[in-house]
């Protein structure tokens, strides 16, 4: 008997057995920080028999559509108000598995160093989706630049502005494009994931930013039929582990904050 061949065959069989028993879990995510966090937990999940397949998207529509149509198992890119608005508008029934982190929303400019320098008639760009647009307006209200008719409306639009003393001109654009047009406007309200992708440091570059009390926790989202699966729950536990907490705090230095 050739012992080396026998051992090699045994090792190959064992490897095949592990691979065959591994359950694949596909997750749609925006690049930063979501995909980075998922890549960080991938080895841990592999040890638990879950093969994590991370697909990167750069928009806020397709990740939900892909999960709803069962092309992917879950997504990780959004907060609860956005999910609620999406479900209502699209007739979908996506559900939250767990909350993971907060990305404090900020206002940025390449033309001024403080909001005090914002001139009358300045052009302000905000996301054109209902919840992030409303979130931007709430932050501007908190900064004292505007007042809304309903001071707590999370889906506010520029039409809901009651007082605009600087006569600011609002442009509603797709969230992903805002970093690219920063030099074309006076102020842009940018989601932290897109700010990070563009090389902005929210804790240093934002002229005003949400505090840690932000209610916009980013969530792992799935469907009712798979949210309680063993693989999904293993992913949820990994995303809320102490190792992930340390990874977030060390890598993003306050630009992303653990919500657990």
Coordinates of C-alpha atoms in Angstrom, one line a residue:
X1 CA 0.0 0.0 0.0
X2 CA 1.3 3.5 -0.9
X3 CA 0.8 5.4 2.4
X4 CA 1.4 8.8 0.7
X5 CA -1.3 8.2 -1.9
X6 CA -3.7 6.9 0.7
X7 CA -3.2 10.0 2.9
X8 CA -3.6 12.3 -0.1
X9 CA -6.8 10.6 -1.1
X10 CA -8.1 10.8 2.5
X11 CA -7.2 14.6 2.6
X12 CA -8.9 15.2 -0.7
X13 CA -12.0 13.3 0.4
X14 CA -12.2 15.3 3.6
X15 CA -11.8 18.5 1.7
X16 CA -14.6 17.5 -0.7
X17 CA -16.8 16.5 2.2
X18 CA -16.4 19.9 3.9
X19 CA -17.0 21.8 0.6
X20 CA -20.0 19.7 -0.1
X21 CA -21.6 20.4 3.3
X22 CA -20.9 24.1 3.2
X23 CA -24.0 26.2 2.7
X24 CA -23.6 29.2 0.3
X25 CA -25.0 32.5 1.4
X26 CA -25.1 35.3 -1.2
X27 CA -25.2 38.9 0.1
X28 CA -25.5 42.1 -2.0
X29 CA -23.6 45.0 -0.5
X30 CA -22.3 48.5 -1.3
X31 CA -18.5 48.6 -1.4
X32 CA -17.6 50.6 1.8
X33 CA -18.0 49.7 4.6
X34 CA -20.6 47.0 4.0
X35 CA -18.7 44.7 1.6
X36 CA -15.5 45.3 3.6
X37 CA -17.2 44.1 6.8
X38 CA -18.6 41.1 5.1
X39 CA -15.2 40.2 3.7
X40 CA -13.8 40.4 7.2
X41 CA -16.3 37.9 8.6
X42 CA -16.0 35.5 5.6
X43 CA -13.2 33.3 7.2
X44 CA -15.2 33.0 10.4
X45 CA -18.3 31.8 8.6
X46 CA -16.2 29.4 6.5
X47 CA -15.1 27.7 9.7
X48 CA -18.8 27.4 10.6
X49 CA -19.7 25.8 7.3
X50 CA -21.1 28.9 5.5
X51 CA -19.6 30.0 2.3
X52 CA -20.2 33.7 2.0
X53 CA -20.6 35.1 -1.5
X54 CA -20.4 38.9 -1.5
X55 CA -21.7 40.8 -4.6
X56 CA -20.9 44.5 -4.7
X57 CA -23.5 47.0 -6.0
X58 CA -23.1 50.8 -6.3
X59 CA -26.8 51.7 -6.2
X60 CA -29.6 51.5 -3.6
X61 CA -32.2 49.8 -5.8
X62 CA -30.8 46.5 -7.2
X63 CA -29.7 45.0 -3.9
X64 CA -33.3 44.9 -2.7
X65 CA -34.7 43.8 -6.0
X66 CA -32.1 41.0 -6.2
X67 CA -33.2 39.7 -2.7
X68 CA -36.9 40.1 -3.4
X69 CA -36.6 38.1 -6.6
X70 CA -34.6 35.4 -4.8
X71 CA -31.5 36.0 -6.9
X72 CA -29.6 36.7 -3.7
X73 CA -30.2 35.6 -0.1
X74 CA -29.7 38.9 1.7
X75 CA -28.3 42.4 1.4
X76 CA -26.4 44.8 3.6
X77 CA -26.4 48.5 2.6
X78 CA -29.5 50.3 4.0
X79 CA -31.2 51.6 7.2
X80 CA -34.7 50.8 8.4
X81 CA -36.4 54.0 7.2
X82 CA -35.2 53.3 3.6
X83 CA -36.3 49.7 3.8
X84 CA -39.8 50.7 5.0
X85 CA -40.1 53.3 2.2
X86 CA -38.9 50.7 -0.4
X87 CA -41.3 48.0 0.8
X88 CA -44.2 50.4 0.7
X89 CA -43.3 51.9 -2.7
X90 CA -42.4 48.6 -4.4
X91 CA -44.8 46.2 -2.8
X92 CA -42.0 44.1 -1.5
X93 CA -41.8 42.3 1.9
X94 CA -38.2 42.4 2.8
X95 CA -37.4 42.1 6.5
X96 CA -34.6 43.1 9.0
X97 CA -32.4 40.3 10.3
X98 CA -30.2 42.5 12.6
X99 CA -28.8 46.0 13.0
X100 CA -25.0 46.4 12.6
X101 CA -23.7 49.9 12.5
X102 CA -24.4 53.6 12.0
X103 CA -22.8 55.7 9.3
X104 CA -23.2 59.3 10.5
X105 CA -24.6 61.4 7.6
X106 CA -22.6 64.5 6.8
X107 CA -22.5 67.7 4.8
X108 CA -19.4 68.4 2.6
X109 CA -18.0 71.2 0.5
X110 CA -15.0 71.9 -1.6
X111 CA -15.6 75.6 -1.6
X112 CA -16.2 76.6 2.1
X113 CA -14.7 75.6 5.4
X114 CA -17.7 76.1 7.6
X115 CA -21.5 76.5 7.3
X116 CA -21.1 80.1 8.4
X117 CA -19.5 80.8 5.1
X118 CA -22.4 79.4 3.1
X119 CA -23.7 82.4 1.0
X120 CA -27.3 83.3 0.2
X121 CA -28.6 81.4 -2.8
X122 CA -26.0 78.7 -2.4
X123 CA -26.6 75.4 -4.3
X124 CA -27.1 72.4 -2.0
X125 CA -27.2 68.8 -3.3
X126 CA -29.1 66.2 -1.4
X127 CA -30.0 62.5 -2.2
X128 CA -33.1 62.1 -4.3
X129 CA -34.4 59.0 -2.5
X130 CA -37.1 59.9 0.1
X131 CA -35.5 58.7 3.3
X132 CA -32.0 59.9 2.6
X133 CA -33.3 63.2 1.2
X134 CA -35.3 63.7 4.3
X135 CA -32.4 62.7 6.5
X136 CA -30.3 65.4 4.7
X137 CA -32.9 68.1 5.3
X138 CA -33.2 67.1 9.0
X139 CA -29.5 67.5 9.4
X140 CA -29.6 71.0 7.8
X141 CA -32.5 71.8 10.1
X142 CA -30.4 70.7 13.1
X143 CA -27.6 73.0 11.8
X144 CA -30.0 75.9 11.7
X145 CA -30.0 76.5 8.0
X146 CA -33.7 75.6 7.3
X147 CA -36.9 74.8 9.2
X148 CA -39.3 72.1 8.0
X149 CA -43.1 72.2 8.3
X150 CA -42.9 69.0 10.2
X151 CA -39.7 69.1 12.2
X152 CA -39.5 65.3 12.5
X153 CA -40.6 64.1 9.0
X154 CA -38.0 61.6 7.8
X155 CA -39.3 61.6 4.3
X156 CA -39.3 65.4 3.9
X157 CA -38.5 67.0 0.5
X158 CA -37.5 70.6 -0.3
X159 CA -41.3 71.2 -0.7
X160 CA -41.6 70.6 3.0
X161 CA -39.3 73.5 3.9
X162 CA -41.1 76.2 5.8
X163 CA -38.2 78.6 6.4
X164 CA -35.2 79.0 4.1
X165 CA -33.5 82.3 5.3
X166 CA -30.5 81.9 3.0
X167 CA -32.7 81.1 0.0
X168 CA -30.7 77.9 -0.6
X169 CA -31.3 76.2 -4.0
X170 CA -31.7 72.4 -3.6
X171 CA -30.7 69.9 -6.2
X172 CA -32.0 66.3 -5.7
X173 CA -29.6 63.8 -7.2
X174 CA -28.8 60.1 -7.0
X175 CA -26.9 59.5 -3.7
X176 CA -24.0 57.7 -5.5
X177 CA -23.3 60.7 -7.7
X178 CA -23.0 63.3 -5.0
X179 CA -19.2 62.9 -4.3
X180 CA -18.5 63.3 -8.0
X181 CA -20.4 66.6 -8.3
X182 CA -19.0 68.1 -5.0
X183 CA -17.0 70.7 -6.9
X184 CA -20.1 71.8 -8.8
X185 CA -22.2 72.7 -5.9
X186 CA -21.7 74.7 -2.7
X187 CA -22.7 72.0 -0.3
X188 CA -23.5 68.3 -0.7
X189 CA -25.1 65.9 1.8
X190 CA -23.5 62.6 1.3
X191 CA -24.0 59.1 2.8
X192 CA -20.9 58.0 4.6
X193 CA -20.4 54.9 2.5
X194 CA -20.1 57.1 -0.6
X195 CA -18.0 59.7 1.2
X196 CA -15.5 57.0 2.2
X197 CA -15.4 55.6 -1.3
X198 CA -14.5 59.1 -2.5
X199 CA -11.6 59.4 -0.1
X200 CA -13.5 61.8 2.3
X201 CA -13.0 61.4 6.0
X202 CA -16.4 62.1 7.6
X203 CA -14.9 62.8 11.1
X204 CA -12.5 65.5 9.6
X205 CA -14.1 66.7 6.4
X206 CA -17.8 67.0 7.2
X207 CA -18.9 70.5 8.0
X208 CA -21.8 69.1 10.0
X209 CA -22.4 65.4 10.8
X210 CA -25.0 63.3 12.7
X211 CA -24.1 62.3 16.2
X212 CA -23.9 58.8 17.5
X213 CA -27.6 59.0 18.5
X214 CA -28.6 58.7 14.8
X215 CA -31.6 56.3 14.4
X216 CA -30.3 55.2 11.0
X217 CA -28.8 51.9 11.9
X218 CA -27.6 49.9 8.8
X219 CA -29.2 46.5 8.7
X220 CA -28.8 43.0 7.3
X221 CA -31.9 42.4 5.3
X222 CA -33.5 39.1 4.0
X223 CA -36.9 37.7 3.2
X224 CA -39.4 36.1 5.5
X225 CA -38.7 32.7 4.1
X226 CA -34.9 32.7 4.9
X227 CA -34.3 35.3 7.6
X228 CA -34.3 32.6 10.3
X229 CA -32.2 30.0 8.4
X230 CA -29.2 28.7 10.3
X231 CA -26.7 30.3 7.8
X232 CA -28.4 33.7 8.0
X233 CA -28.3 33.6 11.8
X234 CA -24.6 32.6 11.8
X235 CA -24.0 35.7 9.6
X236 CA -26.0 37.9 11.9
X237 CA -24.1 36.7 14.9
X238 CA -20.7 37.2 13.1
X239 CA -21.7 40.8 12.2
X240 CA -22.4 41.6 15.8
X241 CA -19.3 39.9 17.2
X242 CA -16.6 41.6 19.3
X243 CA -14.1 41.1 16.5
X244 CA -16.4 43.1 14.1
X245 CA -16.8 45.9 16.7
X246 CA -13.0 46.2 17.0
X247 CA -12.6 46.0 13.2
X248 CA -15.1 48.9 12.7
X249 CA -13.6 51.1 15.4
X250 CA -10.0 50.6 14.2
X251 CA -10.6 50.8 10.5
X252 CA -13.1 53.6 10.2
X253 CA -12.0 55.8 13.2
X254 CA -15.5 57.1 14.0
X255 CA -16.7 57.4 10.4
X256 CA -18.7 54.2 11.1
X257 CA -20.0 53.4 14.6
X258 CA -21.0 49.9 15.9
X259 CA -24.7 49.8 16.8
X260 CA -24.5 46.8 19.2

